[in-house]
Amino acid sequence: MANIAFILLCHKDPDAIIRQALSLTAVGDYLSIHFDARADAAAYTAIHTALSDNPNVTFAKKRIKCGWGEWSLVQATLYAVEAAVEAFPRATHFYMLSGDCQAIKTAEYAHAYLDRMDADFIESFDFFASDWIKTGMKEERLIYRHYFNERTQKWIFYQSFNLQRKLGLKRKVPEDLEIQIGSQWWCLRRRTIEAILDFVRQRRDVMRFFSTTWIPDETFFQTLVRHLVPENEIECRTLTFLMFSDYGMPVTFYNDHYDLLLSQDFLFARKISPEALLLKERLGSLYSAKGANFQISNEGRSLYKFLTGKGRIGRRFAPRFWETESTLGRERELLIVVCKKWHVAKRLVSRIRQQTNVPCIEYLFNEEQTDLPDMGGIQSTLGKRHRHRRSLMRMLFDYFDSDRMVVCMDPGNLDLLEDFCRDRATTRLLEVNCTFTDDYLIGHAMRVGLAGERTPQETLERLLPTIRNDIVHESDRIRDAEFENHLRIREEDSIEANAAALASFLAIPSEQALEIARSDHLFAD
């Protein structure tokens, strides 16, 4: 059975660390602590005094001052690992934590999970080929020597960097290593940890190299695990649930995130707010609980992205520079059906196609598999279609040899609507307003990744008003844009009222519009 030795790096809040230690060791797991030497000596004394009699707790033999992005973080981890290997011979796994981490599953669940998976859990992506690093230094982290801290010694950090670059003082990466990068929050098996410690003792050249790289806690263990362990024994993921904001800052969890955290497919989470005392208390008690069942829905990241995106929607009014002189053509008519329920819009345009013979294209800017003719590759991906939207539309007009065309768009595509409605061509919008039952919204949430089969009912009930308001907001934004030739049909309106809107939209006789409006099950789900 798995026995976990937690490797805890911390620098503050001694009371929280003591509670965390007591919670983790109460079920027989172990804890090795490195407390930053920069921190208050009295805080370390309080932790050491409170836990020194606990046989399942040990401390790093040496404490060092740690700095973000420095080798000191890796060295501190190694000191804590060495202490854990020596003190806890029965430990089967070593799990990296910080003081801001908390268990979001029971020890019973965590042990069973690790027993089932004979693997090391660590993110490790190719340093040069992956896009794990989004901004800032990349290759420069490795090929130059970094002796100073960019955050606390910014001026001399960049002076040293620029001087090395000017003088061409590049260095080579150790030839037998393929540098990897990933999150520092890992869980490794004992034999992997022992192999790393042996490697560290034997390869002083590698230690010298990493000791002057920038942010080595994202590359050191990640590279060594890939070097020492067969690929089929590595799970390229972390067991700690963490998210980052649009600004690259860690997302912080509060008291009302308890249900969300428990439904994620992870064993721990960070960062827990210091003020979230109720959340810490509930999670602390959880680890030693017995017989708990967890409904894993794993929608946390998509839900966070959805909720934080509200209120940040920008509008782009200027045309793209390469399209300044382009137009669909003054003599052409682009008829846009806007509907959140895609199946309703598809049903509608199918009837329009039958009744009018006007070319109809379904959600070409939303669905990769939309049926489109070969346009020389411009239609091959959604990204290309968006970038070359007007060119694509002109080519479709030419392909169908028609001056009229119907296309479907999602209400969230306001930028597309603004682009096309500014064109010299005649553009008309038909907004199809549907009713949305709770069951439909739940299904929608599952389709777009905001919920899963096992999402708790309480979470769904809190989520539904937000999704409903989001749909209303999209419609309001379209109305606020005050587009010309904006028409609407509504599920609750009469067939005659909807037929009148269809007749104006398509410029067809009323009798023909009535045939379309009378389509069987037009609004059915």
Short mmCIF file of C-alpha atoms in Angstrom, two decimals:
data_model
loop_
_atom_site.label_atom_id
_atom_site.label_comp_id
_atom_site.label_asym_id
_atom_site.label_seq_id
_atom_site.Cartn_x
_atom_site.Cartn_y
_atom_site.Cartn_z
CA MET A 1 0.00 0.00 0.00
CA ALA A 2 1.19 3.53 -0.82
CA ASN A 3 2.78 5.58 1.94
CA ILE A 4 3.39 9.21 1.02
CA ALA A 5 6.25 11.37 2.22
CA PHE A 6 5.24 14.96 1.58
CA ILE A 7 8.03 17.41 0.75
CA LEU A 8 6.89 20.74 2.13
CA LEU A 9 8.58 24.03 1.22
CA CYS A 10 7.24 26.89 3.30
CA HIS A 11 8.17 30.32 4.61
CA LYS A 12 5.23 31.72 6.62
CA ASP A 13 2.11 31.07 8.70
CA PRO A 14 3.47 28.57 11.28
CA ASP A 15 0.01 27.81 12.69
CA ALA A 16 -1.27 26.74 9.26
CA ILE A 17 1.82 24.58 8.69
CA ILE A 18 1.34 22.85 12.02
CA ARG A 19 -2.32 22.13 11.21
CA GLN A 20 -1.33 20.87 7.77
CA ALA A 21 1.33 18.59 9.26
CA LEU A 22 -1.04 17.13 11.84
CA SER A 23 -3.69 16.50 9.18
CA LEU A 24 -1.32 14.74 6.77
CA THR A 25 0.42 12.59 9.36
CA ALA A 26 -2.72 11.60 11.29
CA VAL A 27 -3.38 8.80 8.78
CA GLY A 28 0.20 7.48 8.76
CA ASP A 29 1.75 9.57 5.97
CA TYR A 30 5.01 11.45 6.44
CA LEU A 31 6.20 15.02 6.14
CA SER A 32 9.63 16.55 5.53
CA ILE A 33 9.79 20.32 6.03
CA HIS A 34 12.15 22.95 4.69
CA PHE A 35 11.35 26.32 6.24
CA ASP A 36 12.97 29.23 4.40
CA ALA A 37 16.01 30.60 6.26
CA ARG A 38 14.92 34.10 5.26
CA ALA A 39 11.76 33.73 7.34
CA ASP A 40 11.22 34.66 10.96
CA ALA A 41 13.35 32.48 13.24
CA ALA A 42 10.61 32.51 15.88
CA ALA A 43 8.18 31.01 13.36
CA TYR A 44 10.55 28.13 12.63
CA THR A 45 11.07 27.55 16.34
CA ALA A 46 7.30 27.37 16.85
CA ILE A 47 6.93 24.79 14.06
CA HIS A 48 9.88 22.72 15.26
CA THR A 49 8.69 22.76 18.87
CA ALA A 50 5.14 21.75 17.95
CA LEU A 51 6.17 18.89 15.64
CA SER A 52 9.48 17.62 16.96
CA ASP A 53 7.77 14.81 18.92
CA ASN A 54 5.82 13.63 15.88
CA PRO A 55 7.64 10.53 14.51
CA ASN A 56 6.13 11.11 11.06
CA VAL A 57 7.66 14.57 10.70
CA THR A 58 11.27 15.39 9.88
CA PHE A 59 13.11 18.57 8.97
CA ALA A 60 15.72 19.31 6.33
CA LYS A 61 19.17 19.01 7.89
CA LYS A 62 20.12 22.37 6.45
CA ARG A 63 18.00 25.46 5.87
CA ILE A 64 18.88 27.95 3.15
CA LYS A 65 17.57 31.30 1.99
CA CYS A 66 15.22 30.82 -0.97
CA GLY A 67 14.46 33.21 -3.79
CA TRP A 68 11.93 32.94 -6.61
CA GLY A 69 13.54 31.71 -9.83
CA GLU A 70 16.78 30.73 -8.07
CA TRP A 71 18.60 27.42 -7.70
CA SER A 72 17.98 27.77 -3.95
CA LEU A 73 14.44 26.42 -4.41
CA VAL A 74 15.76 23.21 -5.98
CA GLN A 75 18.48 22.89 -3.37
CA ALA A 76 15.96 23.32 -0.56
CA THR A 77 13.81 20.61 -2.15
CA LEU A 78 16.81 18.27 -2.35
CA TYR A 79 17.63 18.86 1.33
CA ALA A 80 14.03 18.00 2.30
CA VAL A 81 14.01 14.96 0.01
CA GLU A 82 17.27 13.64 1.45
CA ALA A 83 15.88 14.01 4.98
CA ALA A 84 12.68 12.17 3.99
CA VAL A 85 14.51 9.28 2.29
CA GLU A 86 16.64 8.78 5.40
CA ALA A 87 13.86 9.20 7.97
CA PHE A 88 11.05 7.30 6.27
CA PRO A 89 12.25 3.99 4.77
CA ARG A 90 8.64 2.83 4.34
CA ALA A 91 7.65 5.79 2.17
CA THR A 92 6.73 4.63 -1.35
CA HIS A 93 5.99 8.04 -2.89
CA PHE A 94 7.35 11.56 -2.44
CA TYR A 95 4.90 14.38 -3.07
CA MET A 96 5.98 18.02 -3.47
CA LEU A 97 3.80 20.57 -1.62
CA SER A 98 3.82 24.19 -0.53
CA GLY A 99 2.24 25.77 2.52
CA ASP A 100 -0.60 26.97 0.28
CA CYS A 101 -1.59 23.41 -0.76
CA GLN A 102 -4.40 21.35 0.75
CA ALA A 103 -5.70 17.84 0.15
CA ILE A 104 -8.94 17.70 -1.86
CA LYS A 105 -9.37 13.95 -1.51
CA THR A 106 -9.13 11.54 1.41
CA ALA A 107 -5.91 9.68 2.21
CA GLU A 108 -7.85 6.50 1.48
CA TYR A 109 -8.58 7.77 -2.05
CA ALA A 110 -5.03 9.06 -2.60
CA HIS A 111 -3.39 5.81 -1.51
CA ALA A 112 -5.71 3.70 -3.67
CA TYR A 113 -5.06 6.00 -6.64
CA LEU A 114 -1.28 5.67 -6.32
CA ASP A 115 -1.55 1.90 -5.82
CA ARG A 116 -3.42 1.61 -9.12
CA MET A 117 -0.95 3.76 -11.04
CA ASP A 118 2.65 2.54 -10.95
CA ALA A 119 4.02 5.76 -12.40
CA ASP A 120 5.71 9.07 -11.67
CA PHE A 121 3.47 12.11 -11.93
CA ILE A 122 5.34 15.12 -13.27
CA GLU A 123 4.79 17.58 -16.07
CA SER A 124 7.71 17.32 -18.50
CA PHE A 125 7.48 18.92 -21.92
CA ASP A 126 10.27 19.48 -24.42
CA PHE A 127 11.86 22.78 -23.40
CA PHE A 128 12.55 23.98 -26.94
CA ALA A 129 9.67 22.46 -28.91
CA SER A 130 6.75 23.07 -26.53
CA ASP A 131 4.97 26.36 -25.89
CA TRP A 132 4.94 25.90 -22.11
CA ILE A 133 6.79 29.22 -21.72
CA LYS A 134 4.36 31.87 -22.97
CA THR A 135 6.41 35.06 -22.54
CA GLY A 136 9.87 36.25 -21.50
CA MET A 137 13.16 34.39 -21.63
CA LYS A 138 13.25 30.89 -23.07
CA GLU A 139 16.55 29.60 -24.47
CA GLU A 140 18.30 32.38 -22.53
CA ARG A 141 17.34 30.65 -19.28
CA LEU A 142 19.80 27.89 -20.15
CA ILE A 143 22.59 29.16 -22.42
CA TYR A 144 23.62 32.06 -20.15
CA ARG A 145 24.66 31.92 -16.50
CA HIS A 146 22.33 33.60 -14.03
CA TYR A 147 23.96 34.52 -10.74
CA PHE A 148 21.50 37.19 -9.61
CA ASN A 149 17.78 37.32 -8.83
CA GLU A 150 15.68 39.07 -11.47
CA ARG A 151 13.07 40.16 -8.94
CA THR A 152 15.28 41.52 -6.16
CA GLN A 153 18.38 42.46 -8.20
CA LYS A 154 16.82 43.48 -11.48
CA TRP A 155 19.49 45.98 -12.61
CA ILE A 156 22.49 43.72 -12.07
CA PHE A 157 20.55 40.68 -13.36
CA TYR A 158 20.07 42.33 -16.76
CA GLN A 159 23.53 43.92 -16.77
CA SER A 160 25.05 40.46 -16.34
CA PHE A 161 22.74 38.96 -18.96
CA ASN A 162 23.38 41.70 -21.53
CA LEU A 163 27.16 41.55 -20.99
CA GLN A 164 27.23 37.78 -21.57
CA ARG A 165 25.12 38.18 -24.71
CA LYS A 166 27.35 41.00 -26.00
CA LEU A 167 30.52 38.97 -25.42
CA GLY A 168 28.99 35.78 -26.85
CA LEU A 169 29.46 33.86 -23.60
CA LYS A 170 26.97 31.14 -24.43
CA ARG A 171 27.31 27.67 -22.95
CA LYS A 172 26.15 24.28 -24.12
CA VAL A 173 23.44 22.18 -22.54
CA PRO A 174 24.82 18.87 -21.19
CA GLU A 175 24.90 16.70 -24.30
CA ASP A 176 23.21 13.63 -22.84
CA LEU A 177 20.23 15.56 -21.45
CA GLU A 178 17.05 16.59 -23.24
CA ILE A 179 15.88 19.59 -21.24
CA GLN A 180 12.25 19.37 -20.12
CA ILE A 181 9.95 21.92 -18.51
CA GLY A 182 6.79 21.76 -16.42
CA SER A 183 5.12 22.47 -13.11
CA GLN A 184 7.22 22.04 -9.97
CA TRP A 185 4.42 20.14 -8.21
CA TRP A 186 5.24 16.47 -8.69
CA CYS A 187 4.70 13.06 -7.08
CA LEU A 188 7.54 10.57 -7.63
CA ARG A 189 8.05 6.93 -6.63
CA ARG A 190 10.79 6.03 -4.18
CA ARG A 191 13.00 4.33 -6.77
CA THR A 192 12.84 7.45 -8.94
CA ILE A 193 13.81 9.70 -6.03
CA GLU A 194 16.71 7.40 -5.13
CA ALA A 195 17.87 7.40 -8.77
CA ILE A 196 17.79 11.21 -8.80
CA LEU A 197 19.84 11.43 -5.60
CA ASP A 198 22.41 9.00 -7.04
CA PHE A 199 22.55 11.06 -10.24
CA VAL A 200 23.04 14.26 -8.24
CA ARG A 201 26.02 12.74 -6.38
CA GLN A 202 27.65 11.46 -9.57
CA ARG A 203 27.02 14.29 -12.04
CA ARG A 204 28.53 17.43 -10.62
CA ASP A 205 28.64 18.91 -14.13
CA VAL A 206 24.86 18.76 -14.37
CA MET A 207 24.52 20.29 -10.92
CA ARG A 208 26.81 23.17 -11.92
CA PHE A 209 24.77 23.72 -15.08
CA PHE A 210 21.38 23.85 -13.36
CA SER A 211 22.69 25.92 -10.44
CA THR A 212 23.08 28.92 -12.77
CA THR A 213 20.01 28.43 -14.94
CA TRP A 214 17.02 30.72 -14.48
CA ILE A 215 13.91 29.22 -12.79
CA PRO A 216 15.43 25.71 -12.47
CA ASP A 217 12.53 24.40 -10.35
CA GLU A 218 10.63 24.18 -13.66
CA THR A 219 13.37 22.18 -15.42
CA PHE A 220 15.60 20.24 -12.97
CA PHE A 221 13.38 17.39 -11.75
CA GLN A 222 11.43 17.42 -15.00
CA THR A 223 14.61 16.77 -17.01
CA LEU A 224 16.10 14.19 -14.67
CA VAL A 225 12.92 12.11 -14.46
CA ARG A 226 12.74 11.88 -18.26
CA HIS A 227 16.43 10.99 -18.33
CA LEU A 228 16.20 8.25 -15.70
CA VAL A 229 12.71 6.75 -16.08
CA PRO A 230 11.16 4.93 -19.07
CA GLU A 231 8.54 7.02 -20.81
CA ASN A 232 5.78 4.47 -20.22
CA GLU A 233 6.25 4.92 -16.46
CA ILE A 234 5.68 8.68 -16.54
CA GLU A 235 2.30 10.39 -16.33
CA CYS A 236 2.90 13.84 -17.79
CA ARG A 237 0.64 15.67 -15.39
CA THR A 238 0.57 16.98 -11.86
CA LEU A 239 -1.72 15.62 -9.16
CA THR A 240 -2.06 19.14 -7.73
CA PHE A 241 -4.91 21.24 -9.12
CA LEU A 242 -3.77 24.74 -9.93
CA MET A 243 -4.85 27.42 -12.37
CA PHE A 244 -3.41 30.69 -13.59
CA SER A 245 -5.21 33.92 -14.42
CA ASP A 246 -4.92 35.81 -17.71
CA TYR A 247 -2.08 37.75 -16.08
CA GLY A 248 -0.04 34.67 -15.19
CA MET A 249 -0.89 34.78 -11.49
CA PRO A 250 -2.00 31.68 -9.56
CA VAL A 251 -5.74 31.50 -8.97
CA THR A 252 -6.62 31.56 -5.28
CA PHE A 253 -9.40 29.41 -3.80
CA TYR A 254 -11.82 30.56 -1.10
CA ASN A 255 -14.48 29.10 1.21
CA ASP A 256 -17.13 28.71 -1.51
CA HIS A 257 -14.86 26.58 -3.72
CA TYR A 258 -15.12 23.43 -1.58
CA ASP A 259 -17.51 21.50 -3.86
CA LEU A 260 -15.66 22.55 -7.01
CA LEU A 261 -12.29 21.40 -5.64
CA LEU A 262 -13.59 17.99 -4.57
CA SER A 263 -14.96 17.30 -8.06
CA GLN A 264 -11.58 17.79 -9.79
CA ASP A 265 -9.42 14.82 -10.86
CA PHE A 266 -6.55 15.77 -8.54
CA LEU A 267 -5.39 14.89 -5.04
CA PHE A 268 -4.34 18.35 -3.82
CA ALA A 269 -5.01 21.98 -4.77
CA ARG A 270 -3.14 25.27 -4.55
CA LYS A 271 -3.38 28.11 -3.71
CA ILE A 272 -5.76 28.15 -0.77
CA SER A 273 -6.30 31.68 0.54
CA PRO A 274 -4.91 32.32 4.06
CA GLU A 275 -8.29 33.91 4.85
CA ALA A 276 -10.25 30.80 3.74
CA LEU A 277 -10.31 29.39 7.26
CA LEU A 278 -13.53 27.42 6.79
CA LEU A 279 -12.21 25.85 3.57
CA LYS A 280 -8.94 24.91 5.29
CA GLU A 281 -10.82 23.39 8.21
CA ARG A 282 -13.10 21.32 5.95
CA LEU A 283 -10.24 20.13 3.72
CA GLY A 284 -8.05 19.38 6.75
CA SER A 285 -10.75 17.11 8.19
CA LEU A 286 -11.38 15.52 4.80
CA TYR A 287 -7.97 13.85 4.47
CA SER A 288 -8.57 11.45 7.35
CA ALA A 289 -12.20 10.67 6.46
CA LYS A 290 -13.25 7.13 5.56
CA GLY A 291 -15.59 5.87 2.86
CA ALA A 292 -16.02 9.21 1.06
CA ASN A 293 -17.23 9.08 -2.53
CA PHE A 294 -16.10 11.66 -5.05
CA GLN A 295 -18.04 12.55 -8.20
CA ILE A 296 -15.25 13.59 -10.59
CA SER A 297 -16.50 16.09 -13.20
CA ASN A 298 -13.20 17.94 -13.73
CA GLU A 299 -14.78 21.08 -15.14
CA GLY A 300 -12.77 23.50 -12.96
CA ARG A 301 -10.52 25.07 -15.59
CA SER A 302 -13.18 25.50 -18.26
CA LEU A 303 -15.60 26.88 -15.66
CA TYR A 304 -13.01 29.39 -14.43
CA LYS A 305 -12.26 30.52 -17.99
CA PHE A 306 -15.98 30.94 -18.69
CA LEU A 307 -16.75 32.91 -15.53
CA THR A 308 -13.71 35.20 -15.58
CA GLY A 309 -14.25 35.99 -19.25
CA LYS A 310 -17.45 37.86 -18.44
CA GLY A 311 -16.95 41.61 -18.45
CA ARG A 312 -13.69 41.42 -20.40
CA ILE A 313 -15.23 41.29 -23.85
CA GLY A 314 -13.64 43.88 -26.09
CA ARG A 315 -14.96 45.24 -29.34
CA ARG A 316 -12.92 45.83 -32.43
CA PHE A 317 -14.25 48.60 -34.65
CA ALA A 318 -11.42 49.10 -37.13
CA PRO A 319 -11.13 46.78 -40.14
CA ARG A 320 -7.97 44.73 -40.49
CA PHE A 321 -5.30 46.60 -42.42
CA TRP A 322 -5.16 44.05 -45.24
CA GLU A 323 -8.92 44.33 -45.70
CA THR A 324 -9.20 48.12 -45.78
CA GLU A 325 -9.96 48.16 -49.48
CA SER A 326 -11.66 44.77 -49.65
CA THR A 327 -15.39 44.24 -49.82
CA LEU A 328 -17.78 41.42 -50.48
CA GLY A 329 -19.19 43.51 -53.32
CA ARG A 330 -21.85 46.22 -53.33
CA GLU A 331 -24.22 44.10 -55.38
CA ARG A 332 -24.14 41.13 -53.01
CA GLU A 333 -26.41 40.23 -50.10
CA LEU A 334 -25.11 38.37 -47.06
CA LEU A 335 -27.92 36.95 -44.94
CA ILE A 336 -26.80 35.94 -41.45
CA VAL A 337 -28.87 33.65 -39.23
CA VAL A 338 -27.83 34.18 -35.61
CA CYS A 339 -28.91 31.48 -33.15
CA LYS A 340 -27.54 29.96 -29.95
CA LYS A 341 -29.25 26.63 -30.60
CA TRP A 342 -27.27 25.49 -33.60
CA HIS A 343 -29.63 22.63 -34.43
CA VAL A 344 -32.53 25.10 -34.74
CA ALA A 345 -30.57 27.32 -37.14
CA LYS A 346 -29.49 24.30 -39.20
CA ARG A 347 -33.11 23.15 -39.44
CA LEU A 348 -34.16 26.64 -40.51
CA VAL A 349 -31.52 27.10 -43.23
CA SER A 350 -32.29 23.63 -44.57
CA ARG A 351 -35.88 24.78 -45.17
CA ILE A 352 -34.64 28.08 -46.63
CA ARG A 353 -32.44 26.15 -49.05
CA GLN A 354 -35.37 23.99 -50.13
CA GLN A 355 -37.76 26.91 -50.58
CA THR A 356 -35.46 29.49 -52.20
CA ASN A 357 -32.41 27.69 -53.67
CA VAL A 358 -30.23 30.34 -51.98
CA PRO A 359 -26.83 28.81 -51.01
CA CYS A 360 -26.72 28.18 -47.26
CA ILE A 361 -23.63 27.55 -45.13
CA GLU A 362 -23.93 26.35 -41.55
CA TYR A 363 -21.66 27.44 -38.67
CA LEU A 364 -18.48 27.89 -40.73
CA PHE A 365 -16.80 30.05 -38.05
CA ASN A 366 -17.73 27.74 -35.17
CA GLU A 367 -17.56 24.14 -36.41
CA GLU A 368 -14.36 22.72 -37.90
CA GLN A 369 -16.33 20.04 -39.78
CA THR A 370 -18.73 22.40 -41.56
CA ASP A 371 -19.26 21.18 -45.15
CA LEU A 372 -17.29 23.62 -47.33
CA PRO A 373 -15.86 23.38 -50.85
CA ASP A 374 -12.07 23.32 -51.32
CA MET A 375 -10.86 26.92 -51.33
CA GLY A 376 -7.16 26.20 -51.62
CA GLY A 377 -6.70 25.62 -47.88
CA ILE A 378 -8.17 28.90 -46.62
CA GLN A 379 -11.16 26.90 -45.34
CA SER A 380 -9.11 24.15 -43.67
CA THR A 381 -9.11 25.40 -40.06
CA LEU A 382 -11.24 27.69 -37.93
CA GLY A 383 -8.21 29.91 -37.36
CA LYS A 384 -7.72 30.48 -41.08
CA ARG A 385 -11.43 31.11 -41.63
CA HIS A 386 -11.42 33.81 -38.95
CA ARG A 387 -8.21 35.45 -40.18
CA HIS A 388 -9.35 35.56 -43.81
CA ARG A 389 -13.06 35.92 -43.20
CA ARG A 390 -13.85 38.35 -46.03
CA SER A 391 -11.66 36.59 -48.55
CA LEU A 392 -13.35 33.30 -47.69
CA MET A 393 -16.79 34.83 -48.03
CA ARG A 394 -15.95 36.37 -51.42
CA MET A 395 -14.67 32.99 -52.62
CA LEU A 396 -17.88 31.30 -51.48
CA PHE A 397 -19.99 33.83 -53.38
CA ASP A 398 -17.87 33.11 -56.45
CA TYR A 399 -18.01 29.35 -55.93
CA PHE A 400 -21.82 29.31 -55.78
CA ASP A 401 -22.01 31.91 -58.58
CA SER A 402 -24.61 33.76 -56.56
CA ASP A 403 -25.11 37.28 -55.27
CA ARG A 404 -27.09 36.01 -52.26
CA MET A 405 -25.92 33.65 -49.53
CA VAL A 406 -27.12 32.58 -46.09
CA VAL A 407 -24.64 31.76 -43.30
CA CYS A 408 -25.15 30.75 -39.66
CA MET A 409 -23.28 32.40 -36.79
CA ASP A 410 -23.29 32.08 -33.02
CA PRO A 411 -24.47 35.13 -31.00
CA GLY A 412 -21.03 35.18 -29.38
CA ASN A 413 -19.44 36.12 -32.74
CA LEU A 414 -20.07 39.85 -32.34
CA ASP A 415 -16.73 40.75 -33.94
CA LEU A 416 -17.73 38.85 -37.10
CA LEU A 417 -21.14 40.50 -37.19
CA GLU A 418 -19.56 43.93 -36.85
CA ASP A 419 -17.09 43.17 -39.63
CA PHE A 420 -19.69 41.99 -42.12
CA CYS A 421 -22.32 44.59 -41.23
CA ARG A 422 -19.79 47.37 -42.02
CA ASP A 423 -19.16 45.95 -45.47
CA ARG A 424 -20.40 47.68 -48.64
CA ALA A 425 -22.49 44.62 -49.38
CA THR A 426 -26.05 44.47 -48.11
CA THR A 427 -26.07 42.52 -44.85
CA ARG A 428 -29.20 41.40 -43.03
CA LEU A 429 -29.36 39.67 -39.65
CA LEU A 430 -32.06 37.26 -38.55
CA GLU A 431 -31.77 36.62 -34.81
CA VAL A 432 -33.54 33.42 -33.78
CA ASN A 433 -34.60 33.66 -30.12
CA CYS A 434 -35.26 30.30 -28.47
CA THR A 435 -36.44 29.35 -25.00
CA PHE A 436 -33.90 27.56 -22.81
CA THR A 437 -35.04 24.98 -20.28
CA ASP A 438 -32.81 24.01 -17.36
CA ASP A 439 -32.28 20.59 -18.95
CA TYR A 440 -31.10 22.18 -22.18
CA LEU A 441 -28.70 24.51 -20.33
CA ILE A 442 -27.27 21.57 -18.38
CA GLY A 443 -26.69 19.74 -21.64
CA HIS A 444 -25.10 22.87 -23.11
CA ALA A 445 -22.79 23.16 -20.09
CA MET A 446 -21.67 19.57 -20.60
CA ARG A 447 -21.12 20.03 -24.34
CA VAL A 448 -18.84 23.04 -23.84
CA GLY A 449 -16.95 21.57 -20.86
CA LEU A 450 -18.46 23.68 -18.06
CA ALA A 451 -19.86 20.57 -16.37
CA GLY A 452 -19.53 16.82 -16.56
CA GLU A 453 -21.63 13.73 -16.00
CA ARG A 454 -20.71 13.75 -12.33
CA THR A 455 -20.98 17.47 -11.57
CA PRO A 456 -22.93 17.81 -8.29
CA GLN A 457 -26.49 19.11 -8.59
CA GLU A 458 -25.67 21.99 -6.23
CA THR A 459 -22.92 23.15 -8.58
CA LEU A 460 -25.26 22.96 -11.58
CA GLU A 461 -27.92 24.97 -9.79
CA ARG A 462 -25.40 27.73 -9.06
CA LEU A 463 -24.10 27.62 -12.63
CA LEU A 464 -27.43 27.72 -14.50
CA PRO A 465 -28.30 31.40 -13.79
CA THR A 466 -24.84 32.45 -15.00
CA ILE A 467 -25.19 30.53 -18.28
CA ARG A 468 -28.72 31.87 -18.80
CA ASN A 469 -27.58 35.44 -18.13
CA ASP A 470 -24.65 34.94 -20.51
CA ILE A 471 -27.02 33.99 -23.34
CA VAL A 472 -29.19 37.04 -22.59
CA HIS A 473 -26.08 39.22 -22.50
CA GLU A 474 -24.99 38.04 -25.95
CA SER A 475 -28.39 38.97 -27.36
CA ASP A 476 -28.27 42.36 -25.63
CA ARG A 477 -24.86 43.09 -27.13
CA ILE A 478 -26.21 42.42 -30.62
CA ARG A 479 -29.13 44.78 -30.00
CA ASP A 480 -26.84 47.43 -28.49
CA ALA A 481 -24.76 47.35 -31.68
CA GLU A 482 -27.82 48.76 -33.51
CA PHE A 483 -27.19 46.90 -36.75
CA GLU A 484 -29.27 47.92 -39.75
CA ASN A 485 -31.61 45.29 -41.14
CA HIS A 486 -31.77 43.41 -37.82
CA LEU A 487 -34.82 41.14 -37.69
CA ARG A 488 -35.95 38.59 -35.13
CA ILE A 489 -38.09 35.48 -34.93
CA ARG A 490 -39.00 34.05 -31.55
CA GLU A 491 -40.10 30.63 -30.41
CA GLU A 492 -43.04 32.08 -28.45
CA ASP A 493 -44.30 34.23 -31.36
CA SER A 494 -47.00 33.16 -33.80
CA ILE A 495 -46.17 31.52 -37.11
CA GLU A 496 -47.58 34.59 -38.90
CA ALA A 497 -45.31 37.01 -36.99
CA ASN A 498 -42.23 34.86 -37.67
CA ALA A 499 -43.20 34.53 -41.34
CA ALA A 500 -43.32 38.33 -41.69
CA ALA A 501 -39.76 38.60 -40.33
CA LEU A 502 -38.61 35.79 -42.64
CA ALA A 503 -40.19 37.48 -45.65
CA SER A 504 -38.29 40.71 -44.93
CA PHE A 505 -35.05 38.86 -44.20
CA LEU A 506 -35.12 36.76 -47.37
CA ALA A 507 -37.02 39.27 -49.56
CA ILE A 508 -39.52 36.58 -50.56
CA PRO A 509 -43.33 36.49 -50.83
CA SER A 510 -45.34 35.98 -47.65
CA GLU A 511 -46.70 32.63 -48.80
CA GLN A 512 -43.16 31.27 -49.24
CA ALA A 513 -42.12 32.64 -45.85
CA LEU A 514 -45.14 30.95 -44.25
CA GLU A 515 -44.03 27.60 -45.65
CA ILE A 516 -40.66 28.05 -43.93
CA ALA A 517 -42.20 29.28 -40.66
CA ARG A 518 -44.54 26.26 -40.58
CA SER A 519 -41.61 23.81 -40.65
CA ASP A 520 -42.29 20.83 -38.41
CA HIS A 521 -40.54 20.92 -35.04
CA LEU A 522 -38.52 24.01 -36.01
CA PHE A 523 -37.70 24.91 -32.40
CA ALA A 524 -37.70 21.38 -30.98
CA ASP A 525 -34.69 20.20 -28.96
#
